[in-house]
mmCIF file of C-alpha atoms in Angstrom:
data_model
loop_
_atom_site.group_PDB
_atom_site.id
_atom_site.type_symbol
_atom_site.label_atom_id
_atom_site.label_comp_id
_atom_site.label_asym_id
_atom_site.label_seq_id
_atom_site.Cartn_x
_atom_site.Cartn_y
_atom_site.Cartn_z
ATOM 1 C CA MET A 1 91.428 78.322 105.560
ATOM 2 C CA HIS A 2 88.913 78.971 102.803
ATOM 3 C CA LYS A 3 88.620 77.490 99.339
ATOM 4 C CA ASN A 4 87.103 79.196 96.313
ATOM 5 C CA ILE A 5 84.544 77.008 94.549
ATOM 6 C CA LEU A 6 84.345 77.232 90.760
ATOM 7 C CA PRO A 7 82.327 74.632 88.851
ATOM 8 C CA GLU A 8 84.184 72.871 86.057
ATOM 9 C CA GLY A 9 83.890 74.707 82.753
ATOM 10 C CA TRP A 10 82.884 78.049 84.332
ATOM 11 C CA ALA A 11 84.862 81.163 83.501
ATOM 12 C CA PRO A 12 86.551 82.544 86.618
ATOM 13 C CA ALA A 13 84.690 85.274 88.452
ATOM 14 C CA ILE A 14 86.362 88.689 88.288
ATOM 15 C CA GLY A 15 86.525 90.534 91.605
ATOM 16 C CA TYR A 16 84.460 87.993 93.566
ATOM 17 C CA ALA A 17 84.037 84.242 94.132
ATOM 18 C CA ASN A 18 80.997 82.234 93.088
ATOM 19 C CA GLY A 19 81.342 80.211 96.273
ATOM 20 C CA ILE A 20 83.614 79.936 99.305
ATOM 21 C CA LEU A 21 84.059 76.743 101.290
ATOM 22 C CA ALA A 22 84.999 77.733 104.839
ATOM 23 C CA GLU A 23 86.815 75.419 107.206
ATOM 24 C CA PRO A 24 85.537 75.080 110.769
ATOM 25 C CA GLY A 25 85.880 78.213 112.824
ATOM 26 C CA ARG A 26 83.942 80.981 114.489
ATOM 27 C CA THR A 27 81.394 82.727 112.275
ATOM 28 C CA LEU A 28 81.137 86.493 112.549
ATOM 29 C CA TYR A 29 78.103 88.251 111.078
ATOM 30 C CA LEU A 30 78.819 91.920 110.477
ATOM 31 C CA ALA A 31 75.994 94.433 110.331
ATOM 32 C CA GLY A 32 75.772 96.697 107.326
ATOM 33 C CA GLN A 33 78.581 99.238 107.481
ATOM 34 C CA VAL A 34 78.199 102.624 105.846
ATOM 35 C CA GLY A 35 80.875 105.194 105.084
ATOM 36 C CA TRP A 36 80.841 107.063 108.369
ATOM 37 C CA ASN A 37 83.669 107.292 110.871
ATOM 38 C CA ALA A 38 83.806 105.806 114.383
ATOM 39 C CA GLN A 39 81.646 108.678 115.686
ATOM 40 C CA GLN A 40 78.989 107.965 113.025
ATOM 41 C CA VAL A 41 79.797 111.122 111.071
ATOM 42 C CA PHE A 42 80.034 111.114 107.278
ATOM 43 C CA GLU A 43 83.181 112.894 106.130
ATOM 44 C CA SER A 44 82.147 112.751 102.465
ATOM 45 C CA GLU A 45 79.000 112.463 100.395
ATOM 46 C CA ARG A 46 80.927 110.829 97.523
ATOM 47 C CA LEU A 47 80.793 107.097 96.804
ATOM 48 C CA ILE A 48 84.524 106.365 96.664
ATOM 49 C CA PRO A 49 85.429 107.741 100.121
ATOM 50 C CA GLN A 50 82.297 106.156 101.598
ATOM 51 C CA PHE A 51 83.231 102.765 100.118
ATOM 52 C CA GLU A 52 86.737 103.061 101.559
ATOM 53 C CA GLN A 53 85.416 103.992 105.006
ATOM 54 C CA ALA A 54 82.806 101.194 104.945
ATOM 55 C CA LEU A 55 85.582 98.663 104.204
ATOM 56 C CA LYS A 56 87.681 100.121 107.022
ATOM 57 C CA ASN A 57 84.676 99.769 109.337
ATOM 58 C CA ILE A 58 84.282 96.107 108.343
ATOM 59 C CA LEU A 59 87.970 95.506 109.029
ATOM 60 C CA ALA A 60 87.757 97.248 112.420
ATOM 61 C CA VAL A 61 84.894 95.006 113.565
ATOM 62 C CA LEU A 62 86.581 91.933 112.100
ATOM 63 C CA GLU A 63 89.916 92.685 113.771
ATOM 64 C CA THR A 64 88.173 93.312 117.097
ATOM 65 C CA ALA A 65 86.824 89.742 116.854
ATOM 66 C CA GLY A 66 90.318 88.390 116.096
ATOM 67 C CA GLY A 67 89.882 88.096 112.337
ATOM 68 C CA ARG A 68 91.646 89.337 109.238
ATOM 69 C CA ALA A 69 90.493 90.381 105.772
ATOM 70 C CA GLU A 70 91.107 86.927 104.319
ATOM 71 C CA HIS A 71 88.520 85.496 106.732
ATOM 72 C CA ILE A 72 85.669 87.349 104.967
ATOM 73 C CA VAL A 73 83.567 84.783 103.090
ATOM 74 C CA ARG A 74 80.665 86.952 101.897
ATOM 75 C CA ILE A 75 79.856 90.621 101.289
ATOM 76 C CA THR A 76 76.545 92.050 100.169
ATOM 77 C CA ALA A 77 76.716 95.632 98.915
ATOM 78 C CA PHE A 78 73.678 97.884 98.801
ATOM 79 C CA CYS A 79 74.189 101.007 96.684
ATOM 80 C CA ILE A 80 71.961 103.928 95.709
ATOM 81 C CA ALA A 81 74.338 105.342 93.071
ATOM 82 C CA ARG A 82 74.482 102.892 90.153
ATOM 83 C CA ASP A 83 75.972 105.283 87.589
ATOM 84 C CA GLU A 84 78.560 106.597 90.047
ATOM 85 C CA TYR A 85 79.445 103.018 91.014
ATOM 86 C CA LEU A 86 79.916 101.922 87.397
ATOM 87 C CA ALA A 87 82.049 104.986 86.628
ATOM 88 C CA SER A 88 84.199 104.350 89.736
ATOM 89 C CA ARG A 89 84.929 100.621 89.445
ATOM 90 C CA ARG A 90 88.650 101.087 88.764
ATOM 91 C CA ASP A 91 89.090 103.292 91.864
ATOM 92 C CA LEU A 92 86.918 100.991 93.967
ATOM 93 C CA GLY A 93 89.051 98.030 92.872
ATOM 94 C CA ARG A 94 92.224 99.863 93.832
ATOM 95 C CA ILE A 95 90.807 100.633 97.291
ATOM 96 C CA TRP A 96 89.707 97.003 97.657
ATOM 97 C CA ARG A 97 93.215 95.728 96.884
ATOM 98 C CA GLU A 98 94.817 98.271 99.240
ATOM 99 C CA LEU A 99 92.589 97.265 102.165
ATOM 100 C CA ILE A 100 91.579 93.654 101.485
ATOM 101 C CA GLY A 101 94.352 92.480 99.163
ATOM 102 C CA ASN A 102 93.781 89.868 96.486
ATOM 103 C CA HIS A 103 91.100 88.094 98.515
ATOM 104 C CA TYR A 104 87.715 87.998 96.801
ATOM 105 C CA PRO A 105 84.791 86.522 98.773
ATOM 106 C CA ALA A 106 81.367 85.619 97.455
ATOM 107 C CA MET A 107 79.711 88.961 96.738
ATOM 108 C CA SER A 108 76.439 90.482 95.636
ATOM 109 C CA MET A 109 75.783 94.064 94.509
ATOM 110 C CA ILE A 110 72.242 95.306 94.955
ATOM 111 C CA PHE A 111 71.113 98.717 93.762
ATOM 112 C CA VAL A 112 68.406 100.171 95.980
ATOM 113 C CA ALA A 113 66.297 103.337 96.073
ATOM 114 C CA ASP A 114 67.620 104.594 99.404
ATOM 115 C CA LEU A 115 69.575 103.734 102.555
ATOM 116 C CA LEU A 116 68.609 104.500 106.148
ATOM 117 C CA ASP A 117 71.641 106.577 107.103
ATOM 118 C CA HIS A 118 71.650 109.749 104.998
ATOM 119 C CA PRO A 119 73.800 110.673 103.038
ATOM 120 C CA ALA A 120 75.037 107.081 102.678
ATOM 121 C CA LYS A 121 75.534 105.917 99.107
ATOM 122 C CA ILE A 122 76.729 102.394 99.890
ATOM 123 C CA GLU A 123 76.327 99.891 102.705
ATOM 124 C CA LEU A 124 78.404 96.726 103.015
ATOM 125 C CA GLU A 125 77.242 93.697 104.991
ATOM 126 C CA ALA A 126 79.722 90.871 105.583
ATOM 127 C CA THR A 127 80.164 87.387 106.994
ATOM 128 C CA ALA A 128 83.526 86.031 108.100
ATOM 129 C CA VAL A 129 84.718 82.636 109.327
ATOM 130 C CA ILE A 130 87.639 83.051 111.717
ATOM 131 C CA PRO A 131 89.718 79.873 112.057
ATOM 132 C CA GLY A 132 90.699 78.457 115.407
ATOM 133 C CA ALA A 133 89.120 77.354 118.637
#
């Protein structure tokens, strides 16, 4: 079980949490996931499909460890396409809700000059706390 932390008097965060208090459990640190498939092949050079695939990759690793989307406590996004990201926020939000639901972990978005795996436009790094023994 996780609890969103919002200091008194703060406006609620939209699409993320300012803090997540995680109950005891197993912590899973997920490496940065880009928008390639299981064979490490990019099927698109566009941001939206890469974002969707990167989220699916996070979920695949998480599920393999026995976790679910609601166990994600933090995501850091690294993106090389600021303008494309800003123009796509509605579609990215829709994809988020389809795959993750209405769970919003603590998140950071960092715009960078480049990513290692070309033609990646976004890379998502996550931490999850999976309840149980």
